[in-house]
PDB file of C-alpha atoms and ligand atoms in Angstrom:
ATOM      1  CA  UNK A   1       0.000   0.000   0.000  1.00 51.00           C
ATOM      2  CA  UNK A   2       1.012   3.593  -0.495  1.00 51.00           C
ATOM      3  CA  UNK A   3       2.268   5.567   2.466  1.00 70.00           C
ATOM      4  CA  UNK A   4      -0.169   8.387   1.892  1.00 85.00           C
ATOM      5  CA  UNK A   5      -3.514   9.255   0.376  1.00 96.00           C
ATOM      6  CA  UNK A   6      -4.436  11.646  -2.410  1.00 97.00           C
ATOM      7  CA  UNK A   7      -5.850  13.971   0.232  1.00 97.00           C
ATOM      8  CA  UNK A   8      -2.477  14.150   1.986  1.00 98.00           C
ATOM      9  CA  UNK A   9      -0.677  14.651  -1.299  1.00 98.00           C
ATOM     10  CA  UNK A  10      -3.044  17.474  -2.210  1.00 98.00           C
ATOM     11  CA  UNK A  11      -2.497  19.132   1.149  1.00 98.00           C
ATOM     12  CA  UNK A  12       1.274  19.102   0.636  1.00 98.00           C
ATOM     13  CA  UNK A  13       0.930  20.322  -2.941  1.00 98.00           C
ATOM     14  CA  UNK A  14      -1.316  23.237  -1.943  1.00 98.00           C
ATOM     15  CA  UNK A  15       1.619  24.893  -0.199  1.00 98.00           C
ATOM     16  CA  UNK A  16       4.126  24.287  -3.007  1.00 98.00           C
ATOM     17  CA  UNK A  17       6.471  27.137  -3.921  1.00 98.00           C
ATOM     18  CA  UNK A  18       8.867  25.063  -6.025  1.00 98.00           C
ATOM     19  CA  UNK A  19       8.639  27.299  -9.093  1.00 98.00           C
ATOM     20  CA  UNK A  20       7.882  30.880 -10.043  1.00 98.00           C
ATOM     21  CA  UNK A  21       4.253  30.168 -10.892  1.00 98.00           C
ATOM     22  CA  UNK A  22       3.537  30.095  -7.167  1.00 98.00           C
ATOM     23  CA  UNK A  23       4.015  33.875  -7.095  1.00 98.00           C
ATOM     24  CA  UNK A  24       1.132  34.675  -9.435  1.00 98.00           C
ATOM     25  CA  UNK A  25      -1.444  31.931  -8.815  1.00 98.00           C
ATOM     26  CA  UNK A  26      -4.788  32.715  -7.204  1.00 98.00           C
ATOM     27  CA  UNK A  27      -5.507  29.053  -6.549  1.00 98.00           C
ATOM     28  CA  UNK A  28      -3.515  25.936  -7.094  1.00 98.00           C
ATOM     29  CA  UNK A  29      -5.319  23.451  -9.354  1.00 99.00           C
ATOM     30  CA  UNK A  30      -4.471  19.988  -8.096  1.00 98.00           C
ATOM     31  CA  UNK A  31      -6.815  17.585  -9.898  1.00 98.00           C
ATOM     32  CA  UNK A  32     -10.355  16.280  -9.990  1.00 98.00           C
ATOM     33  CA  UNK A  33     -12.291  13.079 -10.568  1.00 98.00           C
ATOM     34  CA  UNK A  34     -12.146   9.444  -9.584  1.00 98.00           C
ATOM     35  CA  UNK A  35      -9.012   8.694  -7.575  1.00 97.00           C
ATOM     36  CA  UNK A  36      -9.225   5.047  -8.604  1.00 97.00           C
ATOM     37  CA  UNK A  37      -9.904   5.707 -12.276  1.00 98.00           C
ATOM     38  CA  UNK A  38      -8.550   3.379 -14.917  1.00 98.00           C
ATOM     39  CA  UNK A  39      -8.253   6.375 -17.230  1.00 99.00           C
ATOM     40  CA  UNK A  40      -6.359   9.573 -16.461  1.00 99.00           C
ATOM     41  CA  UNK A  41      -6.384  12.742 -18.585  1.00 99.00           C
ATOM     42  CA  UNK A  42      -3.528  15.190 -18.300  1.00 99.00           C
ATOM     43  CA  UNK A  43      -3.709  18.735 -19.635  1.00 98.00           C
ATOM     44  CA  UNK A  44      -1.165  21.511 -19.735  1.00 98.00           C
ATOM     45  CA  UNK A  45      -1.902  23.933 -16.965  1.00 98.00           C
ATOM     46  CA  UNK A  46      -4.662  26.041 -15.449  1.00 98.00           C
ATOM     47  CA  UNK A  47      -6.166  28.939 -17.383  1.00 98.00           C
ATOM     48  CA  UNK A  48      -7.960  31.964 -15.979  1.00 98.00           C
ATOM     49  CA  UNK A  49     -11.165  30.213 -14.859  1.00 98.00           C
ATOM     50  CA  UNK A  50      -9.273  27.268 -13.401  1.00 98.00           C
ATOM     51  CA  UNK A  51      -7.025  29.660 -11.453  1.00 98.00           C
ATOM     52  CA  UNK A  52     -10.112  31.409 -10.074  1.00 98.00           C
ATOM     53  CA  UNK A  53     -11.994  28.219  -9.182  1.00 98.00           C
ATOM     54  CA  UNK A  54      -9.117  25.867  -8.309  1.00 98.00           C
ATOM     55  CA  UNK A  55     -10.569  23.131 -10.544  1.00 98.00           C
ATOM     56  CA  UNK A  56      -9.117  21.833 -13.839  1.00 98.00           C
ATOM     57  CA  UNK A  57     -10.931  22.366 -17.134  1.00 98.00           C
ATOM     58  CA  UNK A  58     -13.823  24.566 -16.045  1.00 98.00           C
ATOM     59  CA  UNK A  59     -13.513  27.267 -18.735  1.00 97.00           C
ATOM     60  CA  UNK A  60     -14.490  27.059 -22.405  1.00 97.00           C
ATOM     61  CA  UNK A  61     -11.951  24.334 -23.164  1.00 98.00           C
ATOM     62  CA  UNK A  62     -13.262  22.442 -20.156  1.00 98.00           C
ATOM     63  CA  UNK A  63     -16.823  22.533 -21.458  1.00 98.00           C
ATOM     64  CA  UNK A  64     -15.578  21.061 -24.722  1.00 98.00           C
ATOM     65  CA  UNK A  65     -13.621  18.431 -22.803  1.00 98.00           C
ATOM     66  CA  UNK A  66     -16.811  17.444 -20.969  1.00 98.00           C
ATOM     67  CA  UNK A  67     -18.578  17.132 -24.349  1.00 98.00           C
ATOM     68  CA  UNK A  68     -15.707  15.004 -25.664  1.00 98.00           C
ATOM     69  CA  UNK A  69     -15.944  12.721 -22.636  1.00 98.00           C
ATOM     70  CA  UNK A  70     -19.702  12.429 -23.095  1.00 98.00           C
ATOM     71  CA  UNK A  71     -19.215  11.380 -26.734  1.00 98.00           C
ATOM     72  CA  UNK A  72     -17.526   8.223 -25.496  1.00 98.00           C
ATOM     73  CA  UNK A  73     -19.851   7.706 -22.523  1.00 98.00           C
ATOM     74  CA  UNK A  74     -17.436   9.046 -19.922  1.00 98.00           C
ATOM     75  CA  UNK A  75     -17.700  11.841 -17.380  1.00 98.00           C
ATOM     76  CA  UNK A  76     -15.697  13.277 -14.490  1.00 97.00           C
ATOM     77  CA  UNK A  77     -16.818  10.540 -12.119  1.00 98.00           C
ATOM     78  CA  UNK A  78     -15.152   7.883 -14.296  1.00 98.00           C
ATOM     79  CA  UNK A  79     -11.773   9.500 -14.999  1.00 98.00           C
ATOM     80  CA  UNK A  80      -9.160  11.506 -13.115  1.00 98.00           C
ATOM     81  CA  UNK A  81      -8.076  14.855 -14.582  1.00 99.00           C
ATOM     82  CA  UNK A  82      -4.880  16.749 -13.782  1.00 98.00           C
ATOM     83  CA  UNK A  83      -2.384  19.065 -15.439  1.00 98.00           C
ATOM     84  CA  UNK A  84       1.353  19.138 -16.071  1.00 98.00           C
ATOM     85  CA  UNK A  85       1.666  22.335 -14.006  1.00 99.00           C
ATOM     86  CA  UNK A  86      -0.675  23.014 -11.104  1.00 99.00           C
ATOM     87  CA  UNK A  87      -0.438  26.804 -11.134  1.00 99.00           C
ATOM     88  CA  UNK A  88      -1.519  29.145 -13.926  1.00 98.00           C
ATOM     89  CA  UNK A  89       1.205  30.538 -16.168  1.00 98.00           C
ATOM     90  CA  UNK A  90       0.663  34.320 -16.392  1.00 98.00           C
ATOM     91  CA  UNK A  91      -1.397  35.326 -19.454  1.00 97.00           C
ATOM     92  CA  UNK A  92      -1.693  31.624 -20.301  1.00 95.00           C
ATOM     93  CA  UNK A  93       1.823  31.443 -21.731  1.00 98.00           C
ATOM     94  CA  UNK A  94       3.266  27.949 -22.166  1.00 98.00           C
ATOM     95  CA  UNK A  95       4.707  26.587 -18.938  1.00 98.00           C
ATOM     96  CA  UNK A  96       8.530  26.734 -19.091  1.00 98.00           C
ATOM     97  CA  UNK A  97      10.640  23.594 -19.018  1.00 97.00           C
ATOM     98  CA  UNK A  98      11.892  24.359 -15.515  1.00 98.00           C
ATOM     99  CA  UNK A  99       8.300  24.842 -14.300  1.00 98.00           C
ATOM    100  CA  UNK A 100       7.189  21.568 -15.868  1.00 98.00           C
ATOM    101  CA  UNK A 101      10.201  19.810 -14.346  1.00 98.00           C
ATOM    102  CA  UNK A 102       9.566  21.297 -10.893  1.00 98.00           C
ATOM    103  CA  UNK A 103       5.912  20.278 -10.963  1.00 98.00           C
ATOM    104  CA  UNK A 104       6.496  16.749 -12.213  1.00 98.00           C
ATOM    105  CA  UNK A 105       7.033  15.430  -8.665  1.00 98.00           C
ATOM    106  CA  UNK A 106       3.346  16.074  -7.936  1.00 98.00           C
ATOM    107  CA  UNK A 107       2.038  14.544 -11.143  1.00 98.00           C
ATOM    108  CA  UNK A 108       4.261  11.511 -10.733  1.00 98.00           C
ATOM    109  CA  UNK A 109       2.760  10.828  -7.300  1.00 98.00           C
ATOM    110  CA  UNK A 110      -0.770  11.419  -8.562  1.00 98.00           C
ATOM    111  CA  UNK A 111      -0.205   8.855 -11.316  1.00 98.00           C
ATOM    112  CA  UNK A 112       1.181   6.380  -8.772  1.00 97.00           C
ATOM    113  CA  UNK A 113      -1.824   6.827  -6.495  1.00 98.00           C
ATOM    114  CA  UNK A 114      -4.485   6.632  -9.223  1.00 98.00           C
ATOM    115  CA  UNK A 115      -2.546   3.864 -10.960  1.00 98.00           C
ATOM    116  CA  UNK A 116      -4.466   4.184 -14.263  1.00 98.00           C
ATOM    117  CA  UNK A 117      -4.201   1.694 -17.107  1.00 98.00           C
ATOM    118  CA  UNK A 118      -4.576   4.433 -19.712  1.00 99.00           C
ATOM    119  CA  UNK A 119      -3.131   7.958 -19.759  1.00 99.00           C
ATOM    120  CA  UNK A 120      -4.486  10.465 -22.266  1.00 99.00           C
ATOM    121  CA  UNK A 121      -2.303  13.492 -22.884  1.00 99.00           C
ATOM    122  CA  UNK A 122      -4.276  16.576 -23.852  1.00 99.00           C
ATOM    123  CA  UNK A 123      -2.151  18.520 -26.307  1.00 98.00           C
ATOM    124  CA  UNK A 124       1.499  18.844 -27.191  1.00 98.00           C
ATOM    125  CA  UNK A 125       2.923  20.035 -23.872  1.00 98.00           C
ATOM    126  CA  UNK A 126       1.491  17.092 -22.001  1.00 98.00           C
ATOM    127  CA  UNK A 127       2.624  14.640 -24.689  1.00 98.00           C
ATOM    128  CA  UNK A 128       6.164  15.995 -24.860  1.00 98.00           C
ATOM    129  CA  UNK A 129       6.459  15.673 -21.087  1.00 98.00           C
ATOM    130  CA  UNK A 130       4.866  12.251 -20.696  1.00 98.00           C
ATOM    131  CA  UNK A 131       5.370  10.354 -23.965  1.00 98.00           C
ATOM    132  CA  UNK A 132       8.439  11.649 -25.763  1.00 97.00           C
ATOM    133  CA  UNK A 133      10.180  15.020 -25.722  1.00 97.00           C
ATOM    134  CA  UNK A 134      10.043  15.236 -29.529  1.00 98.00           C
ATOM    135  CA  UNK A 135       6.350  14.361 -29.735  1.00 98.00           C
ATOM    136  CA  UNK A 136       4.639  15.933 -32.769  1.00 98.00           C
ATOM    137  CA  UNK A 137       0.957  16.296 -32.003  1.00 98.00           C
ATOM    138  CA  UNK A 138      -0.160  16.778 -35.636  1.00 98.00           C
ATOM    139  CA  UNK A 139       1.564  13.586 -36.719  1.00 98.00           C
ATOM    140  CA  UNK A 140       1.359  11.400 -33.629  1.00 98.00           C
ATOM    141  CA  UNK A 141      -2.033  12.159 -32.054  1.00 98.00           C
ATOM    142  CA  UNK A 142      -4.123   9.023 -31.641  1.00 98.00           C
ATOM    143  CA  UNK A 143      -1.166   6.630 -31.690  1.00 98.00           C
ATOM    144  CA  UNK A 144      -0.663   4.315 -28.705  1.00 98.00           C
ATOM    145  CA  UNK A 145       2.514   3.929 -26.655  1.00 98.00           C
ATOM    146  CA  UNK A 146       3.478   1.456 -23.922  1.00 98.00           C
ATOM    147  CA  UNK A 147       5.388   3.154 -21.137  1.00 98.00           C
ATOM    148  CA  UNK A 148       6.128   1.575 -17.745  1.00 95.00           C
ATOM    149  CA  UNK A 149       3.195  -0.812 -17.977  1.00 97.00           C
ATOM    150  CA  UNK A 150       0.622   1.793 -18.983  1.00 98.00           C
ATOM    151  CA  UNK A 151      -0.968   2.670 -22.334  1.00 98.00           C
ATOM    152  CA  UNK A 152      -0.466   6.299 -23.402  1.00 99.00           C
ATOM    153  CA  UNK A 153      -2.003   8.319 -26.187  1.00 99.00           C
ATOM    154  CA  UNK A 154      -2.307  12.012 -26.996  1.00 99.00           C
ATOM    155  CA  UNK A 155      -5.200  13.904 -28.530  1.00 99.00           C
ATOM    156  CA  UNK A 156      -5.565  17.518 -29.600  1.00 98.00           C
ATOM    157  CA  UNK A 157      -6.043  19.865 -26.687  1.00 98.00           C
ATOM    158  CA  UNK A 158      -9.659  21.085 -26.477  1.00 98.00           C
ATOM    159  CA  UNK A 159      -8.362  24.689 -26.792  1.00 98.00           C
ATOM    160  CA  UNK A 160      -6.831  23.726 -30.144  1.00 98.00           C
ATOM    161  CA  UNK A 161     -10.181  22.272 -31.193  1.00 98.00           C
ATOM    162  CA  UNK A 162     -11.872  25.551 -30.258  1.00 98.00           C
ATOM    163  CA  UNK A 163      -9.391  27.511 -32.382  1.00 98.00           C
ATOM    164  CA  UNK A 164      -9.445  25.128 -35.353  1.00 98.00           C
ATOM    165  CA  UNK A 165     -12.640  23.175 -35.886  1.00 97.00           C
ATOM    166  CA  UNK A 166     -11.161  21.370 -38.907  1.00 98.00           C
ATOM    167  CA  UNK A 167      -9.195  19.251 -36.411  1.00 98.00           C
ATOM    168  CA  UNK A 168     -12.379  17.934 -34.811  1.00 98.00           C
ATOM    169  CA  UNK A 169     -13.006  14.902 -37.051  1.00 98.00           C
ATOM    170  CA  UNK A 170      -9.502  13.597 -36.268  1.00 98.00           C
ATOM    171  CA  UNK A 171     -10.108  14.182 -32.576  1.00 98.00           C
ATOM    172  CA  UNK A 172     -13.356  12.270 -32.802  1.00 98.00           C
ATOM    173  CA  UNK A 173     -11.597   9.340 -34.462  1.00 98.00           C
ATOM    174  CA  UNK A 174      -9.026   9.406 -31.627  1.00 98.00           C
ATOM    175  CA  UNK A 175     -11.821   9.384 -29.053  1.00 98.00           C
ATOM    176  CA  UNK A 176     -13.349   6.321 -30.682  1.00 98.00           C
ATOM    177  CA  UNK A 177      -9.966   4.603 -30.531  1.00 98.00           C
ATOM    178  CA  UNK A 178      -9.760   5.506 -26.843  1.00 98.00           C
ATOM    179  CA  UNK A 179     -13.190   4.002 -26.219  1.00 98.00           C
ATOM    180  CA  UNK A 180     -12.102   0.756 -27.915  1.00 98.00           C
ATOM    181  CA  UNK A 181      -8.900   0.597 -25.917  1.00 98.00           C
ATOM    182  CA  UNK A 182     -10.774   1.218 -22.656  1.00 98.00           C
ATOM    183  CA  UNK A 183     -13.201  -1.582 -23.521  1.00 98.00           C
ATOM    184  CA  UNK A 184     -10.272  -3.838 -24.365  1.00 98.00           C
ATOM    185  CA  UNK A 185      -8.138  -3.399 -21.248  1.00 98.00           C
ATOM    186  CA  UNK A 186     -10.264  -1.773 -18.521  1.00 98.00           C
ATOM    187  CA  UNK A 187     -12.657  -3.717 -16.341  1.00 97.00           C
ATOM    188  CA  UNK A 188     -14.577  -1.084 -14.412  1.00 97.00           C
ATOM    189  CA  UNK A 189     -14.900   2.018 -16.576  1.00 98.00           C
ATOM    190  CA  UNK A 190     -17.880   1.022 -18.743  1.00 95.00           C
TER     191      UNK A 190
HETATM  192  N1  URA B 201      -6.273  23.891 -20.195  1.00 94.15           N
HETATM  193  C1  URA B 201      -5.507  22.976 -19.561  1.00 94.15           C
HETATM  194  O1  URA B 201      -4.567  22.438 -20.123  1.00 94.15           O
HETATM  195  N2  URA B 201      -5.831  22.659 -18.323  1.00 94.15           N
HETATM  196  C2  URA B 201      -6.862  23.179 -17.679  1.00 94.15           C
HETATM  197  O2  URA B 201      -7.080  22.803 -16.540  1.00 94.15           O
HETATM  198  C3  URA B 201      -7.656  24.122 -18.351  1.00 94.15           C
HETATM  199  C4  URA B 201      -7.331  24.484 -19.601  1.00 94.15           C
HETATM  200 FE1  SF4 B 202       4.661  23.999  -7.263  1.00 94.15          FE
HETATM  201 FE2  SF4 B 202       3.802  23.113  -9.611  1.00 94.15          FE
HETATM  202 FE3  SF4 B 202       2.746  25.327  -8.607  1.00 94.15          FE
HETATM  203 FE4  SF4 B 202       5.230  25.353  -9.526  1.00 94.15          FE
HETATM  204  S1  SF4 B 202       3.369  25.012 -10.731  1.00 94.15           S
HETATM  205  S2  SF4 B 202       4.530  26.220  -7.564  1.00 94.15           S
HETATM  206  S3  SF4 B 202       5.952  23.297  -8.966  1.00 94.15           S
HETATM  207  S4  SF4 B 202       2.590  23.252  -7.726  1.00 94.15           S
END
């Protein structure tokens, strides 16, 4: 068994000052959903609404993410959702490498505690951190990777799908592939 619970981990994380993003956050955004999920989704970092509410994916991109989950019969009670960085980068700039590196200790423990079978990276930043540092989202979205006993894939970030609706059919195909993979290897999700 693990030495601590998600609640304890969250408590420790809430007072993290390991990178510069601590200086400008309103609220730290730790994670949300089913702590025993077989499927974990990992975004980039909090935006304005998430920073205000302390919950991941509650702005416009979050509404689209909820729609995407619904398309494959999932919702926030069936998955766990977190981000690469837990504090909002000012003006929604990309999180810097040193910020992503500093924050990885929290994500790594979250993944250990949830122990998902499938990890879905939302967008390039998440995929370059978790799958492969040279990951090319336009070319490699929807492909599957085996890493440390888990199945990983990346899909377009919902913000990218808001900006460019022509990407949506590909994202939908990726979601269908995710549903198949969940049905194939997960026992409790559907
Ligand atoms: N975009 C992200 O990557 N994460 C959030 O929590 C919200 C928007
Ligand atoms: Fe700590 Fe991560 Fe927030 Fe940086 S972004 S202060 S590492 S929790």
